[in-house]
Structure formats: structure tokens, C-alpha cells
CSV table of C-alpha atoms in Angstrom, one decimal:
chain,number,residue,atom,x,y,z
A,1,UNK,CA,75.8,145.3,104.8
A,2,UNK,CA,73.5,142.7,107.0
A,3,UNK,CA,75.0,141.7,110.1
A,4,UNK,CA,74.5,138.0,108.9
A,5,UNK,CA,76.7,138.6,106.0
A,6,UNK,CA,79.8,139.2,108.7
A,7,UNK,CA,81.7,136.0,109.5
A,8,UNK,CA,84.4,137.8,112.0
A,9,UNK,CA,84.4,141.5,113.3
A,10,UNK,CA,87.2,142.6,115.2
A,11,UNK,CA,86.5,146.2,117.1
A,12,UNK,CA,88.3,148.2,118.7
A,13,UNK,CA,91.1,145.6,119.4
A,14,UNK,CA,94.2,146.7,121.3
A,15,UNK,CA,97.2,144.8,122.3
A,16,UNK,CA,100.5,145.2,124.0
A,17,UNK,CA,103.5,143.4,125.3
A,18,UNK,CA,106.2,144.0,127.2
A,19,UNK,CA,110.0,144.0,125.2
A,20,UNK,CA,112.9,146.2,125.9
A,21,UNK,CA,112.5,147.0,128.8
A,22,UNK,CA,109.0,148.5,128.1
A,23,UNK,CA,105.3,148.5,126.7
A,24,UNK,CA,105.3,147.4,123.5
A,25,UNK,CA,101.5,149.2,121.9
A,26,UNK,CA,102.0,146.9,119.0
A,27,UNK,CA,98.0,146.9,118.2
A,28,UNK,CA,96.2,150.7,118.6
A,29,UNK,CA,92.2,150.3,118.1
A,30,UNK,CA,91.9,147.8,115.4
A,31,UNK,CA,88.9,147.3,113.8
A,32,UNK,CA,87.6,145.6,110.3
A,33,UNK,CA,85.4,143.0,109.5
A,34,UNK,CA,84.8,139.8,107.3
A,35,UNK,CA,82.4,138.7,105.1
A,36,UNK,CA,81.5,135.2,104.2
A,37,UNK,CA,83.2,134.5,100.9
A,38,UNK,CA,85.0,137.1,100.7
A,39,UNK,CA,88.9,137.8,100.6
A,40,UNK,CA,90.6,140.3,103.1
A,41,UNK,CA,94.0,141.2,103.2
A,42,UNK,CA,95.9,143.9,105.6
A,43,UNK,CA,98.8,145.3,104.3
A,44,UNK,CA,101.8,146.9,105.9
A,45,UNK,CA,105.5,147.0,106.8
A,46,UNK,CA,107.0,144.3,109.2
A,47,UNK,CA,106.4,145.7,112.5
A,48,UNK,CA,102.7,147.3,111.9
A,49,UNK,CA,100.8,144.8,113.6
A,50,UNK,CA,99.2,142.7,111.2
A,51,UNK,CA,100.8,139.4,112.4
A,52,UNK,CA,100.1,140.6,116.2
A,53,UNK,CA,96.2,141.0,115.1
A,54,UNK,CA,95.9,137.8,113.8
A,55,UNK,CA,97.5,136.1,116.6
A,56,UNK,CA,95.3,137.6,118.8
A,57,UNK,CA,91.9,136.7,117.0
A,58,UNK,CA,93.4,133.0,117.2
A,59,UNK,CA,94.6,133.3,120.7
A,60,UNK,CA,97.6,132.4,119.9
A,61,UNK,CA,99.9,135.7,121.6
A,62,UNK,CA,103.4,134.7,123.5
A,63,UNK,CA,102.8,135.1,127.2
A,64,UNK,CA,104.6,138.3,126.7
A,65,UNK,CA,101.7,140.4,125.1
A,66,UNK,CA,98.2,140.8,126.3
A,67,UNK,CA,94.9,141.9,124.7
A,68,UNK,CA,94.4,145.3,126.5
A,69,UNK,CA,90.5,145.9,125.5
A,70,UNK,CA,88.5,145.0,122.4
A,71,UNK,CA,86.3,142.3,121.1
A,72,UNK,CA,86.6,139.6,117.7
A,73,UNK,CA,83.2,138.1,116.9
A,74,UNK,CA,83.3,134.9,115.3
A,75,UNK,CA,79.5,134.1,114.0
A,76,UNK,CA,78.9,136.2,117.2
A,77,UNK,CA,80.8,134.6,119.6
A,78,UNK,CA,83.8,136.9,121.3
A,79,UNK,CA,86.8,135.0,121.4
A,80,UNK,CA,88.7,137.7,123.6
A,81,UNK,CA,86.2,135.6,126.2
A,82,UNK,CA,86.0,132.3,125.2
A,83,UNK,CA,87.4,129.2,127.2
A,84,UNK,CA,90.8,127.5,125.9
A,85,UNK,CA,88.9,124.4,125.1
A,86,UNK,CA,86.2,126.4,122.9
A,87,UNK,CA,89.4,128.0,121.1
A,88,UNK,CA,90.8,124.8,120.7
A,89,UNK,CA,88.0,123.4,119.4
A,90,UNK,CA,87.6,126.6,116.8
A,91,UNK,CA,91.8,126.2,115.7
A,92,UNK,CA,90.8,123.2,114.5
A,93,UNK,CA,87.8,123.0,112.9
A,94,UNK,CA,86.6,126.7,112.4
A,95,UNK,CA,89.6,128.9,111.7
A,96,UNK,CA,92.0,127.8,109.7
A,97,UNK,CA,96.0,128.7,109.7
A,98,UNK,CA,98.6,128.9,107.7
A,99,UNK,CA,101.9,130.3,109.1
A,100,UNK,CA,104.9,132.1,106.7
A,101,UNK,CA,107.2,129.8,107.0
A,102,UNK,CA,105.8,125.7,106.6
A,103,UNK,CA,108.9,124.3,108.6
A,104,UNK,CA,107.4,126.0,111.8
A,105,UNK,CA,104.0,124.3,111.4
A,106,UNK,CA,104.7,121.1,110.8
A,107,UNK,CA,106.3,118.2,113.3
A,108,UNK,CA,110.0,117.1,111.5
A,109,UNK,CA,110.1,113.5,112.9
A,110,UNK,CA,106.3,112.7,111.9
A,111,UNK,CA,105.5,111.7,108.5
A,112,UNK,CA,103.4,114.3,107.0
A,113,UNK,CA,100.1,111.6,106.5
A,114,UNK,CA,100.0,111.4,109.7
A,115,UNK,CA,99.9,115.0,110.4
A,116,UNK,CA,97.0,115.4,108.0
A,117,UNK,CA,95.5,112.2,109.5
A,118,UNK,CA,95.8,113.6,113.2
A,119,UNK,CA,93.2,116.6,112.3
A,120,UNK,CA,90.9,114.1,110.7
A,121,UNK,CA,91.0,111.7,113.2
A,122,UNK,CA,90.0,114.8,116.0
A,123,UNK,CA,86.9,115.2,113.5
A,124,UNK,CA,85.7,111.3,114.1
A,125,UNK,CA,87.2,109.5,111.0
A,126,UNK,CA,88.5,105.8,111.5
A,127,UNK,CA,92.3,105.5,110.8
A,128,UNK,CA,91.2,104.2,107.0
A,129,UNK,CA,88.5,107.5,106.3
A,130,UNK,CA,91.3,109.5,107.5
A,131,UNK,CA,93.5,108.2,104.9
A,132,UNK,CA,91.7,108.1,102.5
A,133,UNK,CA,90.5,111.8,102.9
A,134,UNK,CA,94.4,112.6,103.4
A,135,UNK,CA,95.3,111.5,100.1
A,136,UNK,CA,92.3,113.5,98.8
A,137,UNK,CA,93.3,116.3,100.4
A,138,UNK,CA,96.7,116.0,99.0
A,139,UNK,CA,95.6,115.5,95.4
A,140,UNK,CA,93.1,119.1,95.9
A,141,UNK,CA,96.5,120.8,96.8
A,142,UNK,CA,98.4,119.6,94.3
A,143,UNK,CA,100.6,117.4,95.7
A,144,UNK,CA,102.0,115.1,92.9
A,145,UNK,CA,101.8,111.0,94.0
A,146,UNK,CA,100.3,111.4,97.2
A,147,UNK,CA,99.7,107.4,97.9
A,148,UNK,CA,103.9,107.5,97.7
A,149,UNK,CA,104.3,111.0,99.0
A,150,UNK,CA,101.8,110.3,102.3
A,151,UNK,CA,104.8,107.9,104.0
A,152,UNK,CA,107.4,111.1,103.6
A,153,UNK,CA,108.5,113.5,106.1
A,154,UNK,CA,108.5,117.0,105.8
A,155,UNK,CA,112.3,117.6,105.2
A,156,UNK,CA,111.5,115.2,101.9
A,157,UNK,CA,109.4,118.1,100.4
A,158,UNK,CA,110.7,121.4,98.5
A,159,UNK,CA,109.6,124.9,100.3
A,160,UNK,CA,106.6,125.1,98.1
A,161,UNK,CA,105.3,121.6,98.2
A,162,UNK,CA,105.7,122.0,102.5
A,163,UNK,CA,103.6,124.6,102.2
A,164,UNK,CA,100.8,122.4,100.1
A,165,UNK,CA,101.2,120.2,103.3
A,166,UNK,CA,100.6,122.6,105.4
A,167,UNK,CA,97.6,124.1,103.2
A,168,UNK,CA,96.1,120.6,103.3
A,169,UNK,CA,96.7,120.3,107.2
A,170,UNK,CA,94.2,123.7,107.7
A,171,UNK,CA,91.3,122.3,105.3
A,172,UNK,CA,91.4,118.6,107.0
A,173,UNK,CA,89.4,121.0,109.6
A,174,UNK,CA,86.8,122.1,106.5
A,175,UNK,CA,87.3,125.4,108.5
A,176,UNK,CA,85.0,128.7,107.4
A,177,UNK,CA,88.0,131.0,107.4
A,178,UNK,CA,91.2,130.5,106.5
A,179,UNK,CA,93.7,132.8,108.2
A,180,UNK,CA,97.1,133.5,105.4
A,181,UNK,CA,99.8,134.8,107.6
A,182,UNK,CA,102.7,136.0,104.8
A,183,UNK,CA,101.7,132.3,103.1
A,184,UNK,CA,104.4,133.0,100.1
A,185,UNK,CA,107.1,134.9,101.5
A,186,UNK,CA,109.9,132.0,102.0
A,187,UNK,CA,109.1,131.3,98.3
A,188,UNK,CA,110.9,132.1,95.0
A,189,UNK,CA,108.2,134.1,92.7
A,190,UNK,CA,107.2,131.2,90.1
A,191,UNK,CA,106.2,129.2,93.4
A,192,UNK,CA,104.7,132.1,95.0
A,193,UNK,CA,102.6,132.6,92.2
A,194,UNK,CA,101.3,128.9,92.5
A,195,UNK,CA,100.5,129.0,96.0
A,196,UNK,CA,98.1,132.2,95.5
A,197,UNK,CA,96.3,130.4,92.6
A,198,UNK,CA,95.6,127.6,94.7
A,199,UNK,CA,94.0,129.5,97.6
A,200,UNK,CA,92.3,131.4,95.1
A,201,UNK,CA,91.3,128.0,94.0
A,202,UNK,CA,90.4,126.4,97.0
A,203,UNK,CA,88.5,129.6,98.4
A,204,UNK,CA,86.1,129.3,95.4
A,205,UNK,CA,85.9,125.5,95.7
A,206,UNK,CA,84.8,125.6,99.2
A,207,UNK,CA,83.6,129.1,99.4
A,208,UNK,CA,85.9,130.1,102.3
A,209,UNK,CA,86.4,133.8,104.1
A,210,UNK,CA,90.1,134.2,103.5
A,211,UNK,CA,92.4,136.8,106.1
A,212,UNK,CA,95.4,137.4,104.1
A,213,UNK,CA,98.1,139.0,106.0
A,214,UNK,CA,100.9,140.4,103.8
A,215,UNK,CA,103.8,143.2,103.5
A,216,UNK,CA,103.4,143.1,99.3
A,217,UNK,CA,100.9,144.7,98.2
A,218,UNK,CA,101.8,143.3,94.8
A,219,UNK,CA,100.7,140.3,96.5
A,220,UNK,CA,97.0,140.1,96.6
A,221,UNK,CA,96.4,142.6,93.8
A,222,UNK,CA,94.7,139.7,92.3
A,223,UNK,CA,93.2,138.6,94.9
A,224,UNK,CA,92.0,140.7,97.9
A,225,UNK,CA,87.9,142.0,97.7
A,226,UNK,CA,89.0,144.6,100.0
A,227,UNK,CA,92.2,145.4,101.8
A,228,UNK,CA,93.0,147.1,104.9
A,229,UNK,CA,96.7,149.3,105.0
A,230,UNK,CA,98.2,149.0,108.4
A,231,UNK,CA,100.5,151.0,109.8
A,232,UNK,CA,102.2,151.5,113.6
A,233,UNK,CA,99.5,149.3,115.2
A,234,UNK,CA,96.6,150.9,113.5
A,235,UNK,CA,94.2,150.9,110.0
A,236,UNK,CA,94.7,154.3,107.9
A,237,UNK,CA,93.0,153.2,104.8
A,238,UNK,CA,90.3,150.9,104.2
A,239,UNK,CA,88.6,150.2,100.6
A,240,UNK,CA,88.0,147.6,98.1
A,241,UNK,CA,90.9,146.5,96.1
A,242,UNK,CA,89.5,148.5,93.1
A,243,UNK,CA,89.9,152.0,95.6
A,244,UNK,CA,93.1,151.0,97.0
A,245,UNK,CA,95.3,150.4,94.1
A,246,UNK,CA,93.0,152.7,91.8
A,247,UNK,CA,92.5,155.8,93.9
A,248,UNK,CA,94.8,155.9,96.9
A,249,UNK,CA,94.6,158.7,99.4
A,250,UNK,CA,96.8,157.8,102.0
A,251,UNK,CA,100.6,158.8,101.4
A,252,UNK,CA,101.3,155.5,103.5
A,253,UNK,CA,99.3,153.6,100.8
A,254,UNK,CA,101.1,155.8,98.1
A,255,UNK,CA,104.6,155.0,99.4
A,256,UNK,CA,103.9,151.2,99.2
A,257,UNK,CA,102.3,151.4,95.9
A,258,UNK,CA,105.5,153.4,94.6
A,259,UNK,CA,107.6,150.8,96.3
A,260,UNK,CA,106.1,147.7,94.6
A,261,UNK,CA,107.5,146.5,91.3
A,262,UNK,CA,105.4,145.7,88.1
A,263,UNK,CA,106.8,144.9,84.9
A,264,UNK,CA,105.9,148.4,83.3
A,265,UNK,CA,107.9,150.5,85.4
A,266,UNK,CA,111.1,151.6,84.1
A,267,UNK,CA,111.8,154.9,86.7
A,268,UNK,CA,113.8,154.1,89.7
A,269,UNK,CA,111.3,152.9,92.7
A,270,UNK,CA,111.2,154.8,95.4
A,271,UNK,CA,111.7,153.5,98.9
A,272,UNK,CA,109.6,154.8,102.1
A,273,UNK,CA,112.3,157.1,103.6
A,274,UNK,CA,113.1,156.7,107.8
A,275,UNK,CA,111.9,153.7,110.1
A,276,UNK,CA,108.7,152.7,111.7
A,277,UNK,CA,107.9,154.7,114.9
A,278,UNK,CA,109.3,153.1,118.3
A,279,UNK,CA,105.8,151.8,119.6
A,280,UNK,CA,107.5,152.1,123.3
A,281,UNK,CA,106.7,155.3,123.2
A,282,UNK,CA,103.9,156.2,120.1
A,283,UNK,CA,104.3,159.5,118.4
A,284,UNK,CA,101.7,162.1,119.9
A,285,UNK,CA,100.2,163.1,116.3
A,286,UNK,CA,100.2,161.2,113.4
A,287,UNK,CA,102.2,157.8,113.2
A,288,UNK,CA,103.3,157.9,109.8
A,289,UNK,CA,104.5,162.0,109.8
A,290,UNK,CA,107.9,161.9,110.5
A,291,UNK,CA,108.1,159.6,107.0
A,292,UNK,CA,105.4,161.8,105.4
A,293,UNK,CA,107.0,164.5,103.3
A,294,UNK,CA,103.4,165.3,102.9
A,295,UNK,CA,103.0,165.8,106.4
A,296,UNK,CA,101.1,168.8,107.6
A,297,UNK,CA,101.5,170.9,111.4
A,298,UNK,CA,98.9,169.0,112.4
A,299,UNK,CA,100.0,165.6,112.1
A,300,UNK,CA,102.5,166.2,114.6
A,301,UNK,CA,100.1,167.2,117.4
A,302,UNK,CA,97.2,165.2,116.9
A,303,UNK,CA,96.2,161.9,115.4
A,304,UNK,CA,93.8,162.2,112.4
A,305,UNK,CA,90.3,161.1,112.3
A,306,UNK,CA,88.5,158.9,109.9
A,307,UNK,CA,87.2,160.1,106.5
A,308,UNK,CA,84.7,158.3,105.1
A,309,UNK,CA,84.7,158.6,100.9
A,310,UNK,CA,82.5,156.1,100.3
A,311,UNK,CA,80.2,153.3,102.0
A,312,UNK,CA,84.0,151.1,101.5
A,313,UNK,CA,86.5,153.6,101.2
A,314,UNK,CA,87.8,155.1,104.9
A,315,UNK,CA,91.2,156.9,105.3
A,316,UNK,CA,92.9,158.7,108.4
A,317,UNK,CA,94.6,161.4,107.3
A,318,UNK,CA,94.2,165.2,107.8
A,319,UNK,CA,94.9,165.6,104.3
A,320,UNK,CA,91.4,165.1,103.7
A,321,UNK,CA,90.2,167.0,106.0
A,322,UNK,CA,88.4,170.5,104.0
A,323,UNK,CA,90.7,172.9,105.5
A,324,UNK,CA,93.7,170.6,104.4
A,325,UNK,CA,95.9,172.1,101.3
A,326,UNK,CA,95.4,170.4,97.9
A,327,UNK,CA,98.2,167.8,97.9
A,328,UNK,CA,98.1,165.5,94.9
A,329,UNK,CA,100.2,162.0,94.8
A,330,UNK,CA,103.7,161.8,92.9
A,331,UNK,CA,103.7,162.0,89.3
A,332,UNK,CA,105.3,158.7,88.5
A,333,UNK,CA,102.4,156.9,91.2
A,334,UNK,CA,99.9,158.7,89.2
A,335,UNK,CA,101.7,156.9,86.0
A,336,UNK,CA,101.4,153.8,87.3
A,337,UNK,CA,97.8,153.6,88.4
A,338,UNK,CA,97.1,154.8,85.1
A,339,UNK,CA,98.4,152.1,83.3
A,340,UNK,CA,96.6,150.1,85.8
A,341,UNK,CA,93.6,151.7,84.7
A,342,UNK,CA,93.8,150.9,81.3
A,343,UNK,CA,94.9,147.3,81.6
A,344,UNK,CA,91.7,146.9,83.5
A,345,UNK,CA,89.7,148.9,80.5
A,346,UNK,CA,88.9,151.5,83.2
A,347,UNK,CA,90.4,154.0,79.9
């Protein structure tokens, strides 16, 4: 891959912050990169870092955590070192954001217009470009009579149609990336479904990099180019969409696969036994091995390194290490991707 091809590259990013009366290592050597056009999405349980990752490569951590050591390139630039008035400058026109839940991101006594207009206006628009482009923007997410709608406030809009706003609110920027933290999870699944078509939509219209944060991997199975799994602050398994959901080799990645629904699967799904490390104090081996009936001796003494299968397709587990026993995934994941396989005409 040419180094011109990479819009962001974090490496090596670790972060921490202080919360029950200790260190919190919430982000543990980090690393992944984006390409221009491209769709990303890391993957994991509440509590594995994702959302801590993205806040850090926007600058946008509670005074609570720090960045410990790392960098995040954006089009070469580190923004682990840049000034608060070139991060301002790169929120709002450059990186694009939109939060889980709308309500948070947008101001409740401000007609929502105005809040579109505000960004515009930053960009050098008189008061009547920025309205017009509001209402255009509008219209291109799908809001239904934006000329009336453009006077309302937020409380005046249903969960989905907030979210719209707030959709329209990051492209008033025309950012490169746009930055999806958990975009759908407030929303019923017929609305959900909506909101990922449009980004779909909107990253092809305007050929945006898209960082899509997310616990479901059912989620951006239609989506994601490539997908990073995320678990206790770091990556174990890294691949294109295709090798993730098709040929797994992390049991992390197989216990989230066997936890998400589809509408084919009629045996009982099975739920990823135990809790998430406490991150106060990090295990000594392997993160995931005291949830990994997989695990082997190993895992508890030492974390694994990095396998490379293919130039996309990296996993951390001493499973596949050569001296490892054969292990193969459950029978009713292996089921499953197979029916995956032939819906895709892979069979």
C-alpha cells in the first residue's frame, strides 16, 4: 500500500486515565490505519477501547485520561502534537463526528438551522449561502420539508431524523473523514438500517474515509472494507471484511460472530461467557484467556504476538503459533459462515 493512499495512521497509541481509585490502561498499543475511500470499522465489547481511541485521535479525552505515547497521522500531520487551534480548525472542517446518541451533540434551545448554519458560517458563507446550503444539506440526508423543518428545534425531531441533523451538521464541514462512533445504537432496527444506507450513500457521493466504531458486528457486515476486532484496549485481529466474517481465527472474533443474530440461525446463540478484564490491573498473558475456553498455558503467561496470514489478515493469538495444537471453531460458527459463503456465491 503507498503511503499516499493512507489518510490517518494511528501507531502505537496508548492511553490511560485515572478512575477508581487507579490507572485505568483503557488503550494498549493501538495501531491501524486508513485509506482514502475506504470504510473502517473496530469492533468490540463496551469497555475495549474503541470509543477511547477515537476520542483521542479527535482530542477530545475528559481531563481524566491522557495519551501515554503514540502518534495519529492525519495527511502526515501528528495530532498527539498539534496546537488546540489547529485541532479546532481540523473538528471542523477535516474530521468529521458523529456521536451515539444525537441529543448529546446537538444544542436543545437552538433551532437546528442554525446549528447547521453555525458550521457554514465558520467556512465563510453569508447568512443567505449558509441557508441555502443548510436546506441542501438537509434534503442530501433525507430530511423530509427542510424549508419548514429548518425553524424546528431538536426535541421536534424523532431519534432517527436527530440523527440526520446531526449527520448534516458533520458534512456542513465537507470533512475527508467521517468518524461513526456507535451512529445507530439508540435506534429501533428499521431506522438503524436507514441510517447505514445513508452513510453508505453519502461516503460514495463524496468519496469519504469512514471510522466506524461499533459493538455489532452485524452492523457493518455490509459495510466495512476492513475491520479491526478490539478487545481489552488492544487489536487481535485485523482483515478485510471478506477474512473476518469468512475465515475467523481469533476465538474473540468467533465469540462475537456466534453471538450476533441473522435470520438463518435457529440454534440457541451463544453468549461470551465471564467479563472484560479489570484494565486497573491488565492480565499478565493473554487478555481474552480467562473467557477463552480455547485458551492454551501460554496465554496465561505471556501475551501473544502478531501473525501475519496474509498482506490484510493479522491475528494475536498463540493458537496460531506452529507449535500450537490444532483447534478448530464451533460447529454451529462453522454453520453459519457457511451459509454466509453461499449467499455470497463463494459455494
Amino acid at each position: 500500500m503507498e503511503q499516499e493512499d493512507r489518510i490517518l495512521q494511528v501507531s502505537d497509541l496508548n492511553v490511560s486515565f485515572h478512575a477508581f481509585g487507579g490507572t485505568v490502561q483503557a488503550v494498549r498499543g493501538v495501531s491501524f490505519d486508513l485509506r482514502r475511500g475506504e470504510t473502517m470499522a473496530i469492533v468490540g465489547e463496551s469497555g475495549s477501547g474503541k470509543s477511547v481511541t477515537i476520542k483521542s485521535v479527535m482530542r477530545i479525552l475528559p481531563a481524566s485520561a491522557r495519551i501515554d505515547s503514540g502518534s495519529v497521522l492525519y495527511n502526515g500531520q501528528d495530532l498527539i502534537q498539534a496546537s488546540e487551534a489547529e485541532m479546532h480548525e481540523i473538528r471542523g472542517r477535516r474530521i468529521g463526528l458523529i456521536f451515539q446518541d444525537p441529543l448529546s451533540a446537538l444544542n436543545p434551545i437552538m433551532k437546528v438551522g442554525k446549528q447547521i448554519m453555525e458550521v457554514l458560517r465558520k467556512r465563510g458563507l453569508s447568512k443567505v449561502q449558509a441557508r441555502e446550503r443548510a436546506l441542501q444539506l438537509m434534503k442530501d440526508v433525507g430530511i423530509p420539508e427542510p424549508e419548514r423543518r429548518i425553524e424546528q428545534y431538536p426535541f421536534q425531531f424523532s431519534g432517527g431524523m436527530r440523527q440526520r441533523i446531526v449527520i448534516a451538521i458533520a458534512l456542513a464541514g465537507d470533512p475527508e473523514i467521517l468518524i461513526c462512533d456507535e451512529p445507530t445504537t439508540a435506534l429501533d432496527v428499521t431506522v438503524q438500517a436507514k441510517i447505514l444506507e445513508l452513510i453508505n450513500q453519502i461516503k460514495e457521493e463524496r468519496n469519504l474515509s469512514v471510522l466506524f466504531i461499533t459493538h455489532d458486528l452485524g452492523v457493518v457486515a455490509q459495510m466495512a472494507d476492513r475491520i479491526c476486532v478490539m478487545y481489552a484496549g488492544k487489536i487481535v485481529e485485523t482483515g478485510t471484511a471478506e477474512e473476518i466474517f469468512l475465515d475467523p481465527r481469533h476465538p474473540y472474533t468467533w465469540a462475537l460472530l456466534s453471538s450476533m443474530p441473522d435470520l438463518h440461525t435457529s440454534e440457541r446463540l451463544e453468549a461470551i461467557p465471564g467479563t472484560p478484564p479489570n484494565m486497573i490491573h491488565p492480565p499478565k498473558g493473554d487478555a481474552f484467556a480467562q473467557r477463552n475456553r480455547y485458551a492454551l498455558k501460554i496465554d496465561f503467561k505471556r501475551e501473544p504476538p502478531t501473525f501475519r496470514l496474509t498482506n490484510t489478515h493479522l491475528v494475536s493469538s498463540w493458537l496460531l503459533h506452529p507449535s500450537a495444537p490444532p483447534v478448530e471453531m464451533p460447529e454451529s460458527l462453522k454453520l453459519r459462515i457457511q451459509r454466509m459463503k453461499e449467499e455470497a456465491g463463494y459455494v
